[in-house]
mmCIF file with all atom_site columns, C-alpha atoms in Angstrom:
data_model
loop_
_atom_site.group_PDB
_atom_site.id
_atom_site.type_symbol
_atom_site.label_atom_id
_atom_site.label_alt_id
_atom_site.label_comp_id
_atom_site.label_asym_id
_atom_site.label_entity_id
_atom_site.label_seq_id
_atom_site.pdbx_PDB_ins_code
_atom_site.Cartn_x
_atom_site.Cartn_y
_atom_site.Cartn_z
_atom_site.occupancy
_atom_site.B_iso_or_equiv
_atom_site.pdbx_formal_charge
_atom_site.auth_seq_id
_atom_site.auth_comp_id
_atom_site.auth_asym_id
_atom_site.auth_atom_id
_atom_site.pdbx_PDB_model_num
ATOM 1   C CA . GLY A 1 1   ? 17.186  -5.298  -6.042  1.00 83.00 ? 1   GLY A CA 1
ATOM 2   C CA . ASP A 1 2   ? 14.354  -6.103  -3.650  1.00 87.00 ? 2   ASP A CA 1
ATOM 3   C CA . SER A 1 3   ? 11.086  -7.125  -5.256  1.00 90.00 ? 3   SER A CA 1
ATOM 4   C CA . VAL A 1 4   ? 7.698   -8.720  -4.653  1.00 92.00 ? 4   VAL A CA 1
ATOM 5   C CA . THR A 1 5   ? 5.712   -10.719 -7.210  1.00 93.00 ? 5   THR A CA 1
ATOM 6   C CA . GLN A 1 6   ? 1.973   -11.328 -7.183  1.00 93.00 ? 6   GLN A CA 1
ATOM 7   C CA . LYS A 1 7   ? 1.008   -12.978 -10.456 1.00 89.00 ? 7   LYS A CA 1
ATOM 8   C CA . GLN A 1 8   ? -2.701  -13.441 -9.809  1.00 89.00 ? 8   GLN A CA 1
ATOM 9   C CA . GLY A 1 9   ? -4.430  -10.241 -10.828 1.00 90.00 ? 9   GLY A CA 1
ATOM 10  C CA . GLN A 1 10  ? -7.914  -11.533 -10.112 1.00 94.00 ? 10  GLN A CA 1
ATOM 11  C CA . VAL A 1 11  ? -9.363  -14.503 -8.244  1.00 96.00 ? 11  VAL A CA 1
ATOM 12  C CA . THR A 1 12  ? -13.053 -15.447 -8.266  1.00 97.00 ? 12  THR A CA 1
ATOM 13  C CA . LEU A 1 13  ? -14.410 -17.882 -5.688  1.00 98.00 ? 13  LEU A CA 1
ATOM 14  C CA . SER A 1 14  ? -17.711 -18.926 -4.178  1.00 98.00 ? 14  SER A CA 1
ATOM 15  C CA . GLU A 1 15  ? -18.511 -18.629 -0.496  1.00 97.00 ? 15  GLU A CA 1
ATOM 16  C CA . ASP A 1 16  ? -16.874 -21.330 1.650   1.00 97.00 ? 16  ASP A CA 1
ATOM 17  C CA . ASP A 1 17  ? -14.173 -21.965 -0.977  1.00 98.00 ? 17  ASP A CA 1
ATOM 18  C CA . PHE A 1 18  ? -10.513 -22.181 0.030   1.00 97.00 ? 18  PHE A CA 1
ATOM 19  C CA . LEU A 1 19  ? -8.425  -19.105 -0.746  1.00 97.00 ? 19  LEU A CA 1
ATOM 20  C CA . PHE A 1 20  ? -4.806  -19.197 -1.828  1.00 96.00 ? 20  PHE A CA 1
ATOM 21  C CA . ILE A 1 21  ? -2.996  -16.102 -3.101  1.00 95.00 ? 21  ILE A CA 1
ATOM 22  C CA . ASN A 1 22  ? 0.542   -16.569 -4.275  1.00 91.00 ? 22  ASN A CA 1
ATOM 23  C CA . CYS A 1 23  ? 3.335   -14.158 -3.296  1.00 94.00 ? 23  CYS A CA 1
ATOM 24  C CA . THR A 1 24  ? 7.066   -14.517 -3.803  1.00 94.00 ? 24  THR A CA 1
ATOM 25  C CA . TYR A 1 25  ? 9.802   -12.102 -2.892  1.00 92.00 ? 25  TYR A CA 1
ATOM 26  C CA . SER A 1 26  ? 13.462  -11.416 -3.555  1.00 92.00 ? 26  SER A CA 1
ATOM 27  C CA . THR A 1 27  ? 15.849  -9.728  -1.149  1.00 87.00 ? 27  THR A CA 1
ATOM 28  C CA . THR A 1 28  ? 19.351  -10.113 0.171   1.00 82.00 ? 28  THR A CA 1
ATOM 29  C CA . THR A 1 29  ? 18.331  -9.087  3.704   1.00 81.00 ? 29  THR A CA 1
ATOM 30  C CA . TYR A 1 30  ? 16.133  -10.576 6.403   1.00 80.00 ? 30  TYR A CA 1
ATOM 31  C CA . PRO A 1 31  ? 12.700  -9.253  5.491   1.00 85.00 ? 31  PRO A CA 1
ATOM 32  C CA . THR A 1 32  ? 9.493   -8.439  7.249   1.00 89.00 ? 32  THR A CA 1
ATOM 33  C CA . LEU A 1 33  ? 6.505   -9.534  5.185   1.00 91.00 ? 33  LEU A CA 1
ATOM 34  C CA . PHE A 1 34  ? 3.061   -7.980  5.172   1.00 94.00 ? 34  PHE A CA 1
ATOM 35  C CA . TRP A 1 35  ? -0.368  -8.593  3.724   1.00 96.00 ? 35  TRP A CA 1
ATOM 36  C CA . TYR A 1 36  ? -2.604  -5.557  3.305   1.00 97.00 ? 36  TYR A CA 1
ATOM 37  C CA . VAL A 1 37  ? -6.294  -5.590  2.370   1.00 97.00 ? 37  VAL A CA 1
ATOM 38  C CA . GLN A 1 38  ? -8.128  -2.813  0.571   1.00 97.00 ? 38  GLN A CA 1
ATOM 39  C CA . TYR A 1 39  ? -11.915 -2.672  0.625   1.00 96.00 ? 39  TYR A CA 1
ATOM 40  C CA . PRO A 1 40  ? -13.797 -0.630  -1.998  1.00 92.00 ? 40  PRO A CA 1
ATOM 41  C CA . GLY A 1 41  ? -13.498 3.104   -1.466  1.00 91.00 ? 41  GLY A CA 1
ATOM 42  C CA . GLN A 1 42  ? -10.885 2.757   1.279   1.00 94.00 ? 42  GLN A CA 1
ATOM 43  C CA . GLY A 1 43  ? -7.145  2.825   1.658   1.00 96.00 ? 43  GLY A CA 1
ATOM 44  C CA . PRO A 1 44  ? -5.166  -0.374  2.236   1.00 97.00 ? 44  PRO A CA 1
ATOM 45  C CA . GLN A 1 45  ? -5.039  -1.589  5.831   1.00 96.00 ? 45  GLN A CA 1
ATOM 46  C CA . LEU A 1 46  ? -2.739  -4.072  7.491   1.00 95.00 ? 46  LEU A CA 1
ATOM 47  C CA . LEU A 1 47  ? -4.084  -7.621  7.534   1.00 97.00 ? 47  LEU A CA 1
ATOM 48  C CA . LEU A 1 48  ? -1.093  -9.421  8.984   1.00 94.00 ? 48  LEU A CA 1
ATOM 49  C CA . LYS A 1 49  ? 2.651   -9.175  9.425   1.00 92.00 ? 49  LYS A CA 1
ATOM 50  C CA . VAL A 1 50  ? 5.376   -11.775 9.757   1.00 89.00 ? 50  VAL A CA 1
ATOM 51  C CA . THR A 1 51  ? 8.951   -11.237 10.828  1.00 82.00 ? 51  THR A CA 1
ATOM 52  C CA . THR A 1 52  ? 11.880  -13.624 10.759  1.00 73.00 ? 52  THR A CA 1
ATOM 53  C CA . ALA A 1 53  ? 11.259  -14.177 14.464  1.00 75.00 ? 53  ALA A CA 1
ATOM 54  C CA . ASN A 1 54  ? 7.779   -15.655 14.209  1.00 76.00 ? 54  ASN A CA 1
ATOM 55  C CA . ASN A 1 55  ? 7.462   -17.069 10.615  1.00 81.00 ? 55  ASN A CA 1
ATOM 56  C CA . LYS A 1 56  ? 3.657   -17.138 10.632  1.00 88.00 ? 56  LYS A CA 1
ATOM 57  C CA . GLY A 1 57  ? 0.873   -14.600 10.872  1.00 90.00 ? 57  GLY A CA 1
ATOM 58  C CA . ILE A 1 58  ? -2.800  -15.183 11.557  1.00 92.00 ? 58  ILE A CA 1
ATOM 59  C CA . SER A 1 59  ? -5.562  -12.612 11.501  1.00 94.00 ? 59  SER A CA 1
ATOM 60  C CA . ARG A 1 60  ? -9.329  -12.688 10.964  1.00 93.00 ? 60  ARG A CA 1
ATOM 61  C CA . GLY A 1 61  ? -9.131  -16.282 9.677   1.00 96.00 ? 61  GLY A CA 1
ATOM 62  C CA . PHE A 1 62  ? -6.340  -15.487 7.215   1.00 97.00 ? 62  PHE A CA 1
ATOM 63  C CA . GLU A 1 63  ? -2.964  -17.113 7.529   1.00 95.00 ? 63  GLU A CA 1
ATOM 64  C CA . ALA A 1 64  ? 0.423   -16.606 5.911   1.00 93.00 ? 64  ALA A CA 1
ATOM 65  C CA . THR A 1 65  ? 3.652   -18.455 6.474   1.00 86.00 ? 65  THR A CA 1
ATOM 66  C CA . TYR A 1 66  ? 7.070   -17.131 5.612   1.00 83.00 ? 66  TYR A CA 1
ATOM 67  C CA . ASP A 1 67  ? 9.127   -19.758 3.769   1.00 85.00 ? 67  ASP A CA 1
ATOM 68  C CA . LYS A 1 68  ? 12.763  -18.792 3.382   1.00 83.00 ? 68  LYS A CA 1
ATOM 69  C CA . GLY A 1 69  ? 13.535  -21.818 1.232   1.00 87.00 ? 69  GLY A CA 1
ATOM 70  C CA . THR A 1 70  ? 11.065  -20.944 -1.507  1.00 89.00 ? 70  THR A CA 1
ATOM 71  C CA . THR A 1 71  ? 11.049  -17.183 -0.700  1.00 90.00 ? 71  THR A CA 1
ATOM 72  C CA . SER A 1 72  ? 7.266   -17.296 -0.604  1.00 90.00 ? 72  SER A CA 1
ATOM 73  C CA . PHE A 1 73  ? 4.625   -15.725 1.625   1.00 91.00 ? 73  PHE A CA 1
ATOM 74  C CA . HIS A 1 74  ? 1.298   -17.079 0.402   1.00 92.00 ? 74  HIS A CA 1
ATOM 75  C CA . LEU A 1 75  ? -2.014  -15.944 1.884   1.00 95.00 ? 75  LEU A CA 1
ATOM 76  C CA . GLN A 1 76  ? -4.595  -18.606 2.753   1.00 96.00 ? 76  GLN A CA 1
ATOM 77  C CA . LYS A 1 77  ? -8.065  -18.790 4.214   1.00 97.00 ? 77  LYS A CA 1
ATOM 78  C CA . ALA A 1 78  ? -10.025 -21.998 4.717   1.00 97.00 ? 78  ALA A CA 1
ATOM 79  C CA . SER A 1 79  ? -13.476 -20.634 3.927   1.00 97.00 ? 79  SER A CA 1
ATOM 80  C CA . VAL A 1 80  ? -14.040 -17.253 2.279   1.00 97.00 ? 80  VAL A CA 1
ATOM 81  C CA . GLN A 1 81  ? -17.108 -15.099 2.685   1.00 97.00 ? 81  GLN A CA 1
ATOM 82  C CA . GLU A 1 82  ? -18.617 -12.504 0.398   1.00 97.00 ? 82  GLU A CA 1
ATOM 83  C CA . SER A 1 83  ? -17.357 -9.826  2.807   1.00 96.00 ? 83  SER A CA 1
ATOM 84  C CA . ASP A 1 84  ? -13.775 -10.881 2.017   1.00 97.00 ? 84  ASP A CA 1
ATOM 85  C CA . SER A 1 85  ? -14.112 -9.418  -1.479  1.00 97.00 ? 85  SER A CA 1
ATOM 86  C CA . ALA A 1 86  ? -11.301 -6.877  -1.693  1.00 97.00 ? 86  ALA A CA 1
ATOM 87  C CA . VAL A 1 87  ? -7.850  -6.263  -3.122  1.00 97.00 ? 87  VAL A CA 1
ATOM 88  C CA . TYR A 1 88  ? -4.996  -8.016  -1.303  1.00 97.00 ? 88  TYR A CA 1
ATOM 89  C CA . PHE A 1 89  ? -1.434  -6.724  -1.437  1.00 97.00 ? 89  PHE A CA 1
ATOM 90  C CA . CYS A 1 90  ? 1.653   -8.619  -0.461  1.00 95.00 ? 90  CYS A CA 1
ATOM 91  C CA . ALA A 1 91  ? 4.463   -6.315  0.735   1.00 94.00 ? 91  ALA A CA 1
ATOM 92  C CA . LEU A 1 92  ? 8.129   -6.562  1.657   1.00 92.00 ? 92  LEU A CA 1
ATOM 93  C CA . GLY A 1 93  ? 9.873   -4.543  4.343   1.00 87.00 ? 93  GLY A CA 1
ATOM 94  C CA . THR A 1 94  ? 13.660  -4.492  4.350   1.00 78.00 ? 94  THR A CA 1
ATOM 95  C CA . ASN A 1 95  ? 16.287  -2.400  6.048   1.00 68.00 ? 95  ASN A CA 1
ATOM 96  C CA . ALA A 1 96  ? 15.754  0.306   3.449   1.00 65.00 ? 96  ALA A CA 1
ATOM 97  C CA . TYR A 1 97  ? 13.444  3.265   3.848   1.00 70.00 ? 97  TYR A CA 1
ATOM 98  C CA . LYS A 1 98  ? 10.320  1.854   2.269   1.00 78.00 ? 98  LYS A CA 1
ATOM 99  C CA . VAL A 1 99  ? 7.964   -1.069  1.954   1.00 88.00 ? 99  VAL A CA 1
ATOM 100 C CA . ILE A 1 100 ? 7.713   -2.643  -1.507  1.00 90.00 ? 100 ILE A CA 1
ATOM 101 C CA . PHE A 1 101 ? 4.181   -3.586  -2.557  1.00 92.00 ? 101 PHE A CA 1
ATOM 102 C CA . GLY A 1 102 ? 3.052   -6.249  -5.009  1.00 93.00 ? 102 GLY A CA 1
ATOM 103 C CA . LYS A 1 103 ? 0.562   -5.306  -7.715  1.00 93.00 ? 103 LYS A CA 1
ATOM 104 C CA . GLY A 1 104 ? -2.375  -6.678  -5.778  1.00 95.00 ? 104 GLY A CA 1
ATOM 105 C CA . THR A 1 105 ? -4.882  -9.498  -6.257  1.00 96.00 ? 105 THR A CA 1
ATOM 106 C CA . HIS A 1 106 ? -8.536  -8.614  -6.689  1.00 96.00 ? 106 HIS A CA 1
ATOM 107 C CA . LEU A 1 107 ? -10.670 -11.224 -4.883  1.00 97.00 ? 107 LEU A CA 1
ATOM 108 C CA . HIS A 1 108 ? -14.321 -11.615 -5.869  1.00 97.00 ? 108 HIS A CA 1
ATOM 109 C CA . VAL A 1 109 ? -16.390 -13.898 -3.679  1.00 97.00 ? 109 VAL A CA 1
ATOM 110 C CA . LEU A 1 110 ? -19.742 -14.894 -5.124  1.00 97.00 ? 110 LEU A CA 1
ATOM 111 C CA . PRO A 1 111 ? -22.679 -15.464 -2.747  1.00 93.00 ? 111 PRO A CA 1
ATOM 112 C CA . GLU B 2 1   ? -7.957  7.433   17.407  1.00 66.00 ? 1   GLU B CA 1
ATOM 113 C CA . ALA B 2 2   ? -4.767  7.777   15.384  1.00 61.00 ? 2   ALA B CA 1
ATOM 114 C CA . ALA B 2 3   ? -5.488  8.356   11.749  1.00 93.00 ? 3   ALA B CA 1
ATOM 115 C CA . VAL B 2 4   ? -4.410  9.630   8.352   1.00 97.00 ? 4   VAL B CA 1
ATOM 116 C CA . THR B 2 5   ? -6.781  12.154  6.784   1.00 97.00 ? 5   THR B CA 1
ATOM 117 C CA . GLN B 2 6   ? -6.616  13.210  3.156   1.00 97.00 ? 6   GLN B CA 1
ATOM 118 C CA . SER B 2 7   ? -8.278  16.152  1.479   1.00 97.00 ? 7   SER B CA 1
ATOM 119 C CA . PRO B 2 8   ? -9.997  16.605  -0.815  1.00 97.00 ? 8   PRO B CA 1
ATOM 120 C CA . ARG B 2 9   ? -11.655 13.207  -1.377  1.00 96.00 ? 9   ARG B CA 1
ATOM 121 C CA . ASN B 2 10  ? -12.397 14.059  -4.986  1.00 97.00 ? 10  ASN B CA 1
ATOM 122 C CA . LYS B 2 11  ? -10.893 16.662  -7.276  1.00 98.00 ? 11  LYS B CA 1
ATOM 123 C CA . VAL B 2 12  ? -11.404 17.692  -10.875 1.00 98.00 ? 12  VAL B CA 1
ATOM 124 C CA . ALA B 2 13  ? -8.590  19.795  -12.325 1.00 98.00 ? 13  ALA B CA 1
ATOM 125 C CA . VAL B 2 14  ? -7.875  21.299  -15.709 1.00 98.00 ? 14  VAL B CA 1
ATOM 126 C CA . THR B 2 15  ? -4.793  20.461  -17.723 1.00 98.00 ? 15  THR B CA 1
ATOM 127 C CA . GLY B 2 16  ? -1.977  22.871  -16.868 1.00 98.00 ? 16  GLY B CA 1
ATOM 128 C CA . GLY B 2 17  ? -3.485  23.876  -13.573 1.00 98.00 ? 17  GLY B CA 1
ATOM 129 C CA . LYS B 2 18  ? -1.922  23.519  -10.133 1.00 98.00 ? 18  LYS B CA 1
ATOM 130 C CA . VAL B 2 19  ? -3.229  20.864  -7.762  1.00 98.00 ? 19  VAL B CA 1
ATOM 131 C CA . THR B 2 20  ? -2.381  20.394  -4.090  1.00 98.00 ? 20  THR B CA 1
ATOM 132 C CA . LEU B 2 21  ? -3.336  17.232  -2.238  1.00 98.00 ? 21  LEU B CA 1
ATOM 133 C CA . SER B 2 22  ? -3.142  17.410  1.540   1.00 98.00 ? 22  SER B CA 1
ATOM 134 C CA . CYS B 2 23  ? -2.491  14.792  4.175   1.00 98.00 ? 23  CYS B CA 1
ATOM 135 C CA . ASN B 2 24  ? -2.597  15.013  7.966   1.00 98.00 ? 24  ASN B CA 1
ATOM 136 C CA . GLN B 2 25  ? -1.622  12.286  10.429  1.00 97.00 ? 25  GLN B CA 1
ATOM 137 C CA . THR B 2 26  ? -2.189  12.030  14.155  1.00 95.00 ? 26  THR B CA 1
ATOM 138 C CA . ASN B 2 27  ? -0.030  8.908   14.612  1.00 91.00 ? 27  ASN B CA 1
ATOM 139 C CA . ASN B 2 28  ? 3.121   10.879  15.476  1.00 91.00 ? 28  ASN B CA 1
ATOM 140 C CA . HIS B 2 29  ? 4.947   8.851   12.825  1.00 92.00 ? 29  HIS B CA 1
ATOM 141 C CA . ASN B 2 30  ? 8.202   10.166  11.449  1.00 92.00 ? 30  ASN B CA 1
ATOM 142 C CA . ASN B 2 31  ? 7.750   8.784   7.945   1.00 93.00 ? 31  ASN B CA 1
ATOM 143 C CA . MET B 2 32  ? 5.071   9.756   5.450   1.00 96.00 ? 32  MET B CA 1
ATOM 144 C CA . TYR B 2 33  ? 4.471   8.585   1.900   1.00 96.00 ? 33  TYR B CA 1
ATOM 145 C CA . TRP B 2 34  ? 2.509   9.464   -1.225  1.00 98.00 ? 34  TRP B CA 1
ATOM 146 C CA . TYR B 2 35  ? 1.377   6.706   -3.579  1.00 97.00 ? 35  TYR B CA 1
ATOM 147 C CA . ARG B 2 36  ? -0.746  6.558   -6.663  1.00 97.00 ? 36  ARG B CA 1
ATOM 148 C CA . GLN B 2 37  ? -2.883  3.549   -7.514  1.00 96.00 ? 37  GLN B CA 1
ATOM 149 C CA . ASP B 2 38  ? -3.748  2.597   -11.075 1.00 93.00 ? 38  ASP B CA 1
ATOM 150 C CA . THR B 2 39  ? -5.232  -0.583  -12.473 1.00 86.00 ? 39  THR B CA 1
ATOM 151 C CA . GLY B 2 40  ? -2.474  -3.002  -13.391 1.00 82.00 ? 40  GLY B CA 1
ATOM 152 C CA . HIS B 2 41  ? 0.208   -1.085  -11.506 1.00 86.00 ? 41  HIS B CA 1
ATOM 153 C CA . GLY B 2 42  ? -0.717  -1.513  -7.872  1.00 89.00 ? 42  GLY B CA 1
ATOM 154 C CA . LEU B 2 43  ? 0.707   1.112   -5.508  1.00 93.00 ? 43  LEU B CA 1
ATOM 155 C CA . ARG B 2 44  ? 3.549   3.226   -6.822  1.00 94.00 ? 44  ARG B CA 1
ATOM 156 C CA . LEU B 2 45  ? 5.612   5.473   -4.563  1.00 94.00 ? 45  LEU B CA 1
ATOM 157 C CA . ILE B 2 46  ? 5.842   9.114   -5.644  1.00 97.00 ? 46  ILE B CA 1
ATOM 158 C CA . HIS B 2 47  ? 7.531   10.935  -2.732  1.00 97.00 ? 47  HIS B CA 1
ATOM 159 C CA . TYR B 2 48  ? 8.236   10.240  0.907   1.00 95.00 ? 48  TYR B CA 1
ATOM 160 C CA . SER B 2 49  ? 9.537   12.069  3.953   1.00 95.00 ? 49  SER B CA 1
ATOM 161 C CA . TYR B 2 50  ? 11.562  11.175  7.047   1.00 92.00 ? 50  TYR B CA 1
ATOM 162 C CA . GLY B 2 51  ? 10.287  14.120  9.064   1.00 94.00 ? 51  GLY B CA 1
ATOM 163 C CA . ALA B 2 52  ? 9.459   17.798  9.037   1.00 96.00 ? 52  ALA B CA 1
ATOM 164 C CA . GLY B 2 53  ? 11.427  19.639  6.367   1.00 96.00 ? 53  GLY B CA 1
ATOM 165 C CA . SER B 2 54  ? 12.511  16.507  4.488   1.00 95.00 ? 54  SER B CA 1
ATOM 166 C CA . THR B 2 55  ? 11.232  15.200  1.167   1.00 97.00 ? 55  THR B CA 1
ATOM 167 C CA . GLU B 2 56  ? 12.695  12.406  -0.946  1.00 95.00 ? 56  GLU B CA 1
ATOM 168 C CA . LYS B 2 57  ? 11.944  11.119  -4.431  1.00 96.00 ? 57  LYS B CA 1
ATOM 169 C CA . GLY B 2 58  ? 10.212  7.786   -4.712  1.00 93.00 ? 58  GLY B CA 1
ATOM 170 C CA . ASP B 2 59  ? 9.956   5.575   -7.769  1.00 92.00 ? 59  ASP B CA 1
ATOM 171 C CA . ILE B 2 60  ? 7.850   7.872   -9.985  1.00 96.00 ? 60  ILE B CA 1
ATOM 172 C CA . PRO B 2 61  ? 8.518   11.490  -8.888  1.00 98.00 ? 61  PRO B CA 1
ATOM 173 C CA . ASP B 2 62  ? 8.400   13.207  -12.294 1.00 98.00 ? 62  ASP B CA 1
ATOM 174 C CA . GLY B 2 63  ? 5.690   15.851  -12.469 1.00 98.00 ? 63  GLY B CA 1
ATOM 175 C CA . TYR B 2 64  ? 5.202   15.930  -8.693  1.00 98.00 ? 64  TYR B CA 1
ATOM 176 C CA . LYS B 2 65  ? 6.605   17.911  -5.791  1.00 98.00 ? 65  LYS B CA 1
ATOM 177 C CA . ALA B 2 66  ? 6.132   17.310  -2.088  1.00 98.00 ? 66  ALA B CA 1
ATOM 178 C CA . SER B 2 67  ? 6.200   19.445  1.027   1.00 98.00 ? 67  SER B CA 1
ATOM 179 C CA . ARG B 2 68  ? 6.477   18.427  4.702   1.00 98.00 ? 68  ARG B CA 1
ATOM 180 C CA . PRO B 2 69  ? 6.101   21.588  6.785   1.00 98.00 ? 69  PRO B CA 1
ATOM 181 C CA . SER B 2 70  ? 5.437   19.752  10.043  1.00 97.00 ? 70  SER B CA 1
ATOM 182 C CA . GLN B 2 71  ? 5.403   16.276  11.576  1.00 96.00 ? 71  GLN B CA 1
ATOM 183 C CA . GLU B 2 72  ? 1.668   16.036  10.942  1.00 97.00 ? 72  GLU B CA 1
ATOM 184 C CA . ASN B 2 73  ? 1.311   17.390  7.408   1.00 98.00 ? 73  ASN B CA 1
ATOM 185 C CA . PHE B 2 74  ? 2.557   16.198  4.038   1.00 98.00 ? 74  PHE B CA 1
ATOM 186 C CA . SER B 2 75  ? 1.371   17.658  0.735   1.00 98.00 ? 75  SER B CA 1
ATOM 187 C CA . LEU B 2 76  ? 1.651   16.492  -2.843  1.00 98.00 ? 76  LEU B CA 1
ATOM 188 C CA . ILE B 2 77  ? 1.822   19.233  -5.465  1.00 98.00 ? 77  ILE B CA 1
ATOM 189 C CA . LEU B 2 78  ? 1.157   18.958  -9.179  1.00 98.00 ? 78  LEU B CA 1
ATOM 190 C CA . GLU B 2 79  ? 2.440   22.259  -10.598 1.00 96.00 ? 79  GLU B CA 1
ATOM 191 C CA . LEU B 2 80  ? 1.192   21.595  -14.139 1.00 98.00 ? 80  LEU B CA 1
ATOM 192 C CA . ALA B 2 81  ? -1.414  18.854  -14.050 1.00 98.00 ? 81  ALA B CA 1
ATOM 193 C CA . THR B 2 82  ? -1.707  16.513  -17.036 1.00 98.00 ? 82  THR B CA 1
ATOM 194 C CA . PRO B 2 83  ? -4.384  13.907  -17.911 1.00 98.00 ? 83  PRO B CA 1
ATOM 195 C CA . SER B 2 84  ? -1.826  11.139  -17.267 1.00 97.00 ? 84  SER B CA 1
ATOM 196 C CA . GLN B 2 85  ? -1.918  12.156  -13.594 1.00 98.00 ? 85  GLN B CA 1
ATOM 197 C CA . THR B 2 86  ? -5.571  11.120  -13.340 1.00 98.00 ? 86  THR B CA 1
ATOM 198 C CA . SER B 2 87  ? -5.459  8.514   -10.603 1.00 98.00 ? 87  SER B CA 1
ATOM 199 C CA . VAL B 2 88  ? -6.271  7.680   -6.994  1.00 98.00 ? 88  VAL B CA 1
ATOM 200 C CA . TYR B 2 89  ? -3.687  9.050   -4.578  1.00 98.00 ? 89  TYR B CA 1
ATOM 201 C CA . PHE B 2 90  ? -2.985  7.621   -1.144  1.00 98.00 ? 90  PHE B CA 1
ATOM 202 C CA . CYS B 2 91  ? -1.041  9.097   1.718   1.00 98.00 ? 91  CYS B CA 1
ATOM 203 C CA . ALA B 2 92  ? 0.423   6.846   4.404   1.00 96.00 ? 92  ALA B CA 1
ATOM 204 C CA . SER B 2 93  ? 2.392   7.230   7.605   1.00 95.00 ? 93  SER B CA 1
ATOM 205 C CA . GLY B 2 94  ? 4.725   4.788   9.311   1.00 92.00 ? 94  GLY B CA 1
ATOM 206 C CA . ASP B 2 95  ? 7.271   4.470   12.076  1.00 86.00 ? 95  ASP B CA 1
ATOM 207 C CA . VAL B 2 96  ? 10.973  4.053   11.449  1.00 79.00 ? 96  VAL B CA 1
ATOM 208 C CA . GLY B 2 97  ? 12.192  0.492   10.908  1.00 78.00 ? 97  GLY B CA 1
ATOM 209 C CA . GLN B 2 98  ? 11.432  -2.441  8.622   1.00 75.00 ? 98  GLN B CA 1
ATOM 210 C CA . ASN B 2 99  ? 8.926   -4.008  10.999  1.00 80.00 ? 99  ASN B CA 1
ATOM 211 C CA . SER B 2 100 ? 6.724   -0.955  10.922  1.00 85.00 ? 100 SER B CA 1
ATOM 212 C CA . ASP B 2 101 ? 3.488   -1.152  8.997   1.00 87.00 ? 101 ASP B CA 1
ATOM 213 C CA . TYR B 2 102 ? 1.788   1.786   7.314   1.00 93.00 ? 102 TYR B CA 1
ATOM 214 C CA . THR B 2 103 ? -1.471  3.541   8.097   1.00 95.00 ? 103 THR B CA 1
ATOM 215 C CA . PHE B 2 104 ? -3.153  4.743   4.925   1.00 97.00 ? 104 PHE B CA 1
ATOM 216 C CA . GLY B 2 105 ? -5.649  7.494   4.313   1.00 97.00 ? 105 GLY B CA 1
ATOM 217 C CA . SER B 2 106 ? -8.871  6.937   2.396   1.00 96.00 ? 106 SER B CA 1
ATOM 218 C CA . GLY B 2 107 ? -7.483  8.344   -0.821  1.00 97.00 ? 107 GLY B CA 1
ATOM 219 C CA . THR B 2 108 ? -8.061  11.271  -3.177  1.00 97.00 ? 108 THR B CA 1
ATOM 220 C CA . ARG B 2 109 ? -9.592  10.587  -6.561  1.00 97.00 ? 109 ARG B CA 1
ATOM 221 C CA . LEU B 2 110 ? -8.125  13.081  -9.057  1.00 98.00 ? 110 LEU B CA 1
ATOM 222 C CA . LEU B 2 111 ? -9.466  13.636  -12.557 1.00 98.00 ? 111 LEU B CA 1
ATOM 223 C CA . VAL B 2 112 ? -7.468  15.915  -14.859 1.00 98.00 ? 112 VAL B CA 1
ATOM 224 C CA . ILE B 2 113 ? -9.435  17.050  -17.903 1.00 97.00 ? 113 ILE B CA 1
#
């Protein structure tokens, strides 16, 4: 069945460090891939979305590229700030009724 | 501004009691969803709906019922609350189609004692 894997439960960085959060997926269809961000005390909100048509999403300095060969959709940011501390979810949209979410990666950015 | 509003924000319930969590959306989305979020499990889908009058079981429906009386409103019902249902619950709405993203509410923190 369709699935999404985020193995990094927690990532701790210092300000201006490079961010890389790993996400891989499995599906037999042509997926739409999402990254959601959840700040403390809030619900998740869409960070960026990539479809098979555009392959790459960029938003607020974050970037993710859809790689069909490795079935990966990693999230990157060149220089993180303390305000980026949050939980990041990778998610998979298929032709079924629902989006499948990864377990989330808790990012702590130290000042 | 289109939004998803959940009530209450916090709830303490007794074991065996009935709990109703409410969700209202102004996005005019057909689909609505209830998730629970627990450490180590991420977001798990409890029930969802395609439109008024429809409810479908998600991945973890046991112990929960849902009701969608209108396009705007979607409720989650715990008929006999148990401590294992202590969690943070999120409602979301979304359009039809795999390219559609979700709009989430701010969550309801439920403690069952």
